[in-house]
Structure formats: structure tokens, C-alpha cells
Amino acid sequence: MATKNVLFVLTSHNKFLSGKPTGWYLPEAAHPYYVFRDAGYTVTFASPAGGKAPLDQSSVEMFKEDKQCQEFLNSQETQDLVNNTHKLSDMDVSKFDTVYYVGGHDLTTDQTSIQLIQKFWAADKPVSAVCHGPTVFLEVMDTKTGEPLVKGKKVTCFSNEEEKQAGLVDEIPFLVETQLKAKGATFENKREPWGEEVVVDGKLVTGGNPASAAGVAKALLKMI
């Protein structure tokens, strides 16, 4: 039975390998948040560490003309949500219809996250991520088959080409596209760099980049 509750997972990771600051990317949270809110859903925010989740300040500057991003940034309600995130370990899958991972770099080997995704999957609830977010699926196993969750499934993420154009290749520990392919996923990349692309394969929903975040939320709405 639908709960009308959605779980958003933010990163607690605030630095690239070089020490350059990073964090969750503004439109990847803001755009889907309003899709769900306007459809009557309650959005709960969680992160590995709980508390204030670090915001990538470069996304604030880049999306300063984006109405929804500015509304999200300047609303007391939404700021309270992202500055007081729940601890991921406290989240109960039965309370939510779906989980959405808002980019981030620190959740690949996080056992709490891996187990949470496996529980959503076992409960036949959609799991989703955008941009660098699909890294969260790399170590997740399908408990029914014993195979990697993404093996044989169509997925997308921030592409290697987009990483190059963004100058991030040397800032991150691995390229998400390369690793998804290594796990047996079928990588979809039909877009021009930075264009919208959402890939749905069963209960697995992935988006390529910031432009794809709202589309991921809309795809999830059709499923829940």
C-alpha cells in the first residue's frame, strides 16, 4: 500500500580527492523535490552522517537563475530538511514508497546504504539515482539471484564524456560509467552531453545528470 512518503538520500561527502569542496548538487534535490511535493508526497531527507548535508556551492552559482533552485535555497521549510537530515541507519523501508539518491560520492561501499537498497528492491519498491548517484548500486546484490543488482540492466549516469568536460576525471576515485559497465550493466547514453536522459528498467530508475533529475522523479511517480 502506498504511503505517499519518499526518501531522498543526500551525500555527507564534502571534498574531492584534491580537497576541492563538493556536496549534493542543488537542482538534483530541488527539481525532484517539487515534483513529489506538488503530487502530494512527503519527502524525507537522510544522509550517512545525519545532520547538515554539505551543498556543492558551485551548483548555487550555476543555478542562480533557476526559479525552483532559488525557492529551495531560500525556503525555511526545505533548508530545515537538508540541514537536519535523518541518519540513513534510522530509516525504515516500510515507511516509504521509493528511494532516490541525490548524486554524491560517498555511498558506494556504505553498508547501511547497500542494505537499504537491497530491502527496497526485495520489497518490490523502485530505487533510483541521478548523475554520480548510480555509484550507490555498484556493490548492491540482488538477494534473489545473488548477482549484482545492475547486471544485465539498462542504466545511465554522469557519462565519462561529461566527466571530461566538467574537469572531474582526476577529482573522483573512479568513473561511474566505467564501473557500471564492469558490473555487467548496459549503459545507455543517447543524449548530447548535459542533455536530459532517464532510463527505466523494471524498478530501477537512473538519470544522467542534473538536467535529468526532474525526469527521474516523474518516472517514479508513474510507478508508485
mmCIF file of C-alpha atoms in Angstrom:
data_model
loop_
_atom_site.group_PDB
_atom_site.id
_atom_site.type_symbol
_atom_site.label_atom_id
_atom_site.label_comp_id
_atom_site.label_asym_id
_atom_site.label_seq_id
_atom_site.Cartn_x
_atom_site.Cartn_y
_atom_site.Cartn_z
ATOM 1 C CA MET A 1 0.000 0.000 0.000
ATOM 2 C CA ALA A 2 1.324 3.442 -0.966
ATOM 3 C CA THR A 3 2.498 5.600 1.929
ATOM 4 C CA LYS A 4 2.827 8.865 -0.047
ATOM 5 C CA ASN A 5 6.287 9.154 1.516
ATOM 6 C CA VAL A 6 9.524 9.342 -0.474
ATOM 7 C CA LEU A 7 13.079 9.030 0.840
ATOM 8 C CA PHE A 8 15.781 11.323 -0.601
ATOM 9 C CA VAL A 9 19.366 10.389 0.291
ATOM 10 C CA LEU A 10 21.960 13.170 0.315
ATOM 11 C CA THR A 11 25.723 12.806 0.473
ATOM 12 C CA SER A 12 27.766 13.607 3.581
ATOM 13 C CA HIS A 13 30.873 13.859 1.377
ATOM 14 C CA ASN A 14 32.234 17.407 1.096
ATOM 15 C CA LYS A 15 35.615 17.126 -0.659
ATOM 16 C CA PHE A 16 37.016 15.754 -3.910
ATOM 17 C CA LEU A 17 40.340 13.874 -3.913
ATOM 18 C CA SER A 18 42.203 17.172 -4.380
ATOM 19 C CA GLY A 19 40.458 18.739 -1.401
ATOM 20 C CA LYS A 20 38.238 20.861 -3.630
ATOM 21 C CA PRO A 21 34.803 21.238 -1.977
ATOM 22 C CA THR A 22 31.805 19.288 -3.229
ATOM 23 C CA GLY A 23 28.463 18.068 -1.871
ATOM 24 C CA TRP A 24 24.913 17.472 -3.051
ATOM 25 C CA TYR A 25 24.035 19.297 -6.248
ATOM 26 C CA LEU A 26 21.221 21.826 -5.899
ATOM 27 C CA PRO A 27 18.942 21.017 -8.903
ATOM 28 C CA GLU A 28 19.294 17.275 -8.288
ATOM 29 C CA ALA A 29 17.463 17.788 -4.991
ATOM 30 C CA ALA A 30 15.295 20.819 -5.779
ATOM 31 C CA HIS A 31 13.705 19.766 -9.068
ATOM 32 C CA PRO A 32 12.585 16.275 -7.909
ATOM 33 C CA TYR A 33 11.503 17.647 -4.519
ATOM 34 C CA TYR A 34 8.923 19.905 -6.151
ATOM 35 C CA VAL A 35 7.743 17.133 -8.492
ATOM 36 C CA PHE A 36 6.902 14.982 -5.474
ATOM 37 C CA ARG A 37 5.621 17.782 -3.264
ATOM 38 C CA ASP A 38 3.269 19.030 -5.971
ATOM 39 C CA ALA A 39 1.945 15.472 -6.348
ATOM 40 C CA GLY A 40 1.071 15.372 -2.646
ATOM 41 C CA TYR A 41 4.037 13.375 -1.366
ATOM 42 C CA THR A 42 6.031 13.953 1.810
ATOM 43 C CA VAL A 43 9.795 13.954 1.228
ATOM 44 C CA THR A 44 12.165 12.817 3.985
ATOM 45 C CA PHE A 45 15.871 13.630 3.675
ATOM 46 C CA ALA A 46 18.560 11.331 5.065
ATOM 47 C CA SER A 47 22.358 11.145 4.812
ATOM 48 C CA PRO A 48 25.050 8.761 6.096
ATOM 49 C CA ALA A 49 26.127 11.109 8.901
ATOM 50 C CA GLY A 50 22.767 12.781 9.514
ATOM 51 C CA GLY A 51 22.521 16.488 10.337
ATOM 52 C CA LYS A 52 23.570 19.140 7.828
ATOM 53 C CA ALA A 53 24.345 17.705 4.407
ATOM 54 C CA PRO A 54 27.036 19.681 2.520
ATOM 55 C CA LEU A 55 25.807 21.621 -0.501
ATOM 56 C CA ASP A 56 28.028 21.944 -3.581
ATOM 57 C CA GLN A 57 28.365 25.724 -3.693
ATOM 58 C CA SER A 58 29.253 25.685 -7.388
ATOM 59 C CA SER A 59 25.708 24.499 -8.098
ATOM 60 C CA VAL A 60 24.295 27.520 -6.255
ATOM 61 C CA GLU A 61 26.151 29.851 -8.593
ATOM 62 C CA MET A 62 25.383 27.828 -11.716
ATOM 63 C CA PHE A 63 21.646 27.712 -10.993
ATOM 64 C CA LYS A 64 21.176 31.210 -9.583
ATOM 65 C CA GLU A 65 18.624 31.971 -12.339
ATOM 66 C CA ASP A 66 16.685 28.743 -11.766
ATOM 67 C CA LYS A 67 13.423 29.594 -10.015
ATOM 68 C CA GLN A 68 12.925 26.236 -8.278
ATOM 69 C CA CYS A 69 16.533 26.076 -7.120
ATOM 70 C CA GLN A 70 16.287 29.544 -5.621
ATOM 71 C CA GLU A 71 12.974 28.713 -3.964
ATOM 72 C CA PHE A 72 14.510 25.566 -2.463
ATOM 73 C CA LEU A 73 17.531 27.534 -1.277
ATOM 74 C CA ASN A 74 15.526 30.333 0.305
ATOM 75 C CA SER A 75 12.643 28.387 1.840
ATOM 76 C CA GLN A 76 12.900 27.801 5.582
ATOM 77 C CA GLU A 77 10.993 24.540 5.164
ATOM 78 C CA THR A 78 13.411 22.989 2.672
ATOM 79 C CA GLN A 79 16.504 24.363 4.410
ATOM 80 C CA ASP A 80 15.358 22.750 7.640
ATOM 81 C CA LEU A 81 15.077 19.451 5.761
ATOM 82 C CA VAL A 82 18.605 19.482 4.293
ATOM 83 C CA ASN A 83 20.263 20.968 7.383
ATOM 84 C CA ASN A 84 18.693 18.411 9.714
ATOM 85 C CA THR A 85 18.805 15.189 7.720
ATOM 86 C CA HIS A 86 17.954 11.900 9.380
ATOM 87 C CA LYS A 87 20.678 9.288 9.763
ATOM 88 C CA LEU A 88 20.430 6.734 6.997
ATOM 89 C CA SER A 89 20.740 3.936 9.555
ATOM 90 C CA ASP A 90 17.464 5.065 11.183
ATOM 91 C CA MET A 91 15.389 4.745 8.016
ATOM 92 C CA ASP A 92 12.659 2.084 7.785
ATOM 93 C CA VAL A 93 11.901 0.859 4.254
ATOM 94 C CA SER A 94 8.281 0.075 5.148
ATOM 95 C CA LYS A 95 7.604 3.784 5.697
ATOM 96 C CA PHE A 96 8.458 4.787 2.098
ATOM 97 C CA ASP A 97 7.237 4.100 -1.434
ATOM 98 C CA THR A 98 10.628 4.652 -3.063
ATOM 99 C CA VAL A 99 14.180 5.896 -2.507
ATOM 100 C CA TYR A 100 16.018 8.488 -4.597
ATOM 101 C CA TYR A 101 19.767 9.111 -4.327
ATOM 102 C CA VAL A 102 20.757 12.722 -4.998
ATOM 103 C CA GLY A 103 24.175 12.304 -6.621
ATOM 104 C CA GLY A 104 27.109 12.145 -4.199
ATOM 105 C CA HIS A 105 30.356 10.200 -3.988
ATOM 106 C CA ASP A 106 30.466 8.520 -0.571
ATOM 107 C CA LEU A 107 27.852 5.791 -0.674
ATOM 108 C CA THR A 108 29.385 3.115 -2.902
ATOM 109 C CA THR A 109 30.640 0.942 -0.050
ATOM 110 C CA ASP A 110 28.385 2.257 2.730
ATOM 111 C CA GLN A 111 26.893 -0.927 4.189
ATOM 112 C CA THR A 112 23.836 0.866 5.577
ATOM 113 C CA SER A 113 23.056 2.221 2.113
ATOM 114 C CA ILE A 114 23.680 -1.127 0.416
ATOM 115 C CA GLN A 115 21.347 -2.928 2.820
ATOM 116 C CA LEU A 116 18.698 -0.213 2.487
ATOM 117 C CA ILE A 117 18.659 -0.520 -1.317
ATOM 118 C CA GLN A 118 18.503 -4.317 -1.065
ATOM 119 C CA LYS A 119 15.484 -4.032 1.249
ATOM 120 C CA PHE A 120 13.672 -1.639 -1.115
ATOM 121 C CA TRP A 121 14.435 -3.989 -4.005
ATOM 122 C CA ALA A 122 13.291 -7.092 -2.117
ATOM 123 C CA ALA A 123 10.058 -5.257 -1.232
ATOM 124 C CA ASP A 124 9.485 -4.580 -4.955
ATOM 125 C CA LYS A 125 9.805 -0.828 -4.430
ATOM 126 C CA PRO A 126 11.560 1.368 -7.028
ATOM 127 C CA VAL A 127 15.142 2.501 -6.401
ATOM 128 C CA SER A 128 16.646 5.464 -8.224
ATOM 129 C CA ALA A 129 19.637 7.754 -8.531
ATOM 130 C CA VAL A 130 20.887 10.592 -10.721
ATOM 131 C CA CYS A 131 24.254 11.851 -12.038
ATOM 132 C CA HIS A 132 27.045 10.336 -9.857
ATOM 133 C CA GLY A 133 24.327 8.780 -7.701
ATOM 134 C CA PRO A 134 24.178 5.410 -9.530
ATOM 135 C CA THR A 135 27.513 4.663 -7.853
ATOM 136 C CA VAL A 136 25.321 3.555 -4.922
ATOM 137 C CA PHE A 137 24.260 0.469 -6.893
ATOM 138 C CA LEU A 138 27.762 -0.827 -7.661
ATOM 139 C CA GLU A 139 28.104 -3.075 -4.601
ATOM 140 C CA VAL A 140 24.407 -3.910 -4.210
ATOM 141 C CA MET A 141 23.451 -7.526 -4.811
ATOM 142 C CA ASP A 142 20.052 -8.792 -5.845
ATOM 143 C CA THR A 143 19.368 -11.094 -2.903
ATOM 144 C CA LYS A 144 17.083 -13.286 -5.032
ATOM 145 C CA THR A 145 19.675 -14.011 -7.725
ATOM 146 C CA GLY A 146 22.961 -13.431 -5.904
ATOM 147 C CA GLU A 147 24.074 -11.278 -8.854
ATOM 148 C CA PRO A 148 24.952 -7.566 -8.896
ATOM 149 C CA LEU A 149 21.729 -5.552 -8.954
ATOM 150 C CA VAL A 150 22.722 -3.734 -12.154
ATOM 151 C CA LYS A 151 23.900 -6.828 -14.057
ATOM 152 C CA GLY A 152 22.009 -7.088 -17.336
ATOM 153 C CA LYS A 153 20.023 -3.929 -16.640
ATOM 154 C CA LYS A 154 19.867 -0.709 -18.620
ATOM 155 C CA VAL A 155 21.259 2.239 -16.680
ATOM 156 C CA THR A 156 22.678 5.700 -17.177
ATOM 157 C CA CYS A 157 24.708 8.116 -15.050
ATOM 158 C CA PHE A 158 27.087 11.068 -15.437
ATOM 159 C CA SER A 159 28.970 9.866 -18.503
ATOM 160 C CA ASN A 160 32.731 9.642 -18.949
ATOM 161 C CA GLU A 161 32.433 12.365 -21.585
ATOM 162 C CA GLU A 162 30.578 14.634 -19.164
ATOM 163 C CA GLU A 163 33.254 13.939 -16.521
ATOM 164 C CA LYS A 164 35.920 15.070 -19.002
ATOM 165 C CA GLN A 165 34.012 18.208 -19.953
ATOM 166 C CA ALA A 166 33.455 19.044 -16.280
ATOM 167 C CA GLY A 167 37.141 18.530 -15.476
ATOM 168 C CA LEU A 168 36.350 15.899 -12.847
ATOM 169 C CA VAL A 169 38.258 12.859 -14.125
ATOM 170 C CA ASP A 170 41.171 13.404 -11.716
ATOM 171 C CA GLU A 171 38.936 14.528 -8.836
ATOM 172 C CA ILE A 172 36.978 11.318 -8.325
ATOM 173 C CA PRO A 173 38.126 7.814 -7.340
ATOM 174 C CA PHE A 174 36.593 6.148 -10.409
ATOM 175 C CA LEU A 175 34.376 6.811 -13.411
ATOM 176 C CA VAL A 176 30.827 5.694 -12.658
ATOM 177 C CA GLU A 177 30.047 4.754 -16.270
ATOM 178 C CA THR A 178 33.124 2.511 -16.443
ATOM 179 C CA GLN A 179 32.287 0.780 -13.165
ATOM 180 C CA LEU A 180 28.632 0.197 -14.052
ATOM 181 C CA LYS A 181 29.738 -1.490 -17.274
ATOM 182 C CA ALA A 182 32.226 -3.593 -15.295
ATOM 183 C CA LYS A 183 29.336 -4.858 -13.161
ATOM 184 C CA GLY A 184 27.533 -6.043 -16.297
ATOM 185 C CA ALA A 185 25.131 -3.132 -16.750
ATOM 186 C CA THR A 186 24.053 -1.997 -20.209
ATOM 187 C CA PHE A 187 24.988 1.673 -20.296
ATOM 188 C CA GLU A 188 22.571 3.966 -22.119
ATOM 189 C CA ASN A 189 23.863 7.277 -23.437
ATOM 190 C CA LYS A 190 21.603 8.545 -26.207
ATOM 191 C CA ARG A 191 21.771 12.195 -25.143
ATOM 192 C CA GLU A 192 24.083 15.014 -26.071
ATOM 193 C CA PRO A 193 26.359 15.805 -23.110
ATOM 194 C CA TRP A 194 24.370 17.624 -20.378
ATOM 195 C CA GLY A 195 21.028 16.793 -22.033
ATOM 196 C CA GLU A 196 18.212 15.011 -20.225
ATOM 197 C CA GLU A 197 18.163 11.209 -20.155
ATOM 198 C CA VAL A 198 16.184 8.937 -17.855
ATOM 199 C CA VAL A 199 16.450 5.157 -18.101
ATOM 200 C CA VAL A 200 13.871 2.826 -16.566
ATOM 201 C CA ASP A 201 14.500 -0.908 -16.320
ATOM 202 C CA GLY A 202 11.895 -2.593 -14.164
ATOM 203 C CA LYS A 203 12.052 -0.981 -10.717
ATOM 204 C CA LEU A 204 15.466 0.596 -11.388
ATOM 205 C CA VAL A 205 15.421 4.260 -12.469
ATOM 206 C CA THR A 206 18.565 6.237 -13.315
ATOM 207 C CA GLY A 207 19.195 9.746 -14.625
ATOM 208 C CA GLY A 208 22.251 11.021 -16.424
ATOM 209 C CA ASN A 209 22.936 14.451 -14.991
ATOM 210 C CA PRO A 210 21.335 17.497 -13.312
ATOM 211 C CA ALA A 211 19.025 18.033 -16.303
ATOM 212 C CA SER A 212 17.587 14.548 -15.732
ATOM 213 C CA ALA A 213 16.628 14.869 -12.054
ATOM 214 C CA ALA A 214 13.018 16.013 -12.517
ATOM 215 C CA GLY A 215 12.541 13.294 -15.131
ATOM 216 C CA VAL A 216 13.627 10.633 -12.638
ATOM 217 C CA ALA A 217 11.002 11.878 -10.182
ATOM 218 C CA LYS A 218 8.304 11.877 -12.869
ATOM 219 C CA ALA A 219 9.225 8.308 -13.850
ATOM 220 C CA LEU A 220 8.996 7.241 -10.206
ATOM 221 C CA LEU A 221 5.581 8.859 -9.810
ATOM 222 C CA LYS A 222 4.242 6.634 -12.587
ATOM 223 C CA MET A 223 5.498 3.568 -10.717
ATOM 224 C CA ILE A 224 4.290 4.297 -7.186
#
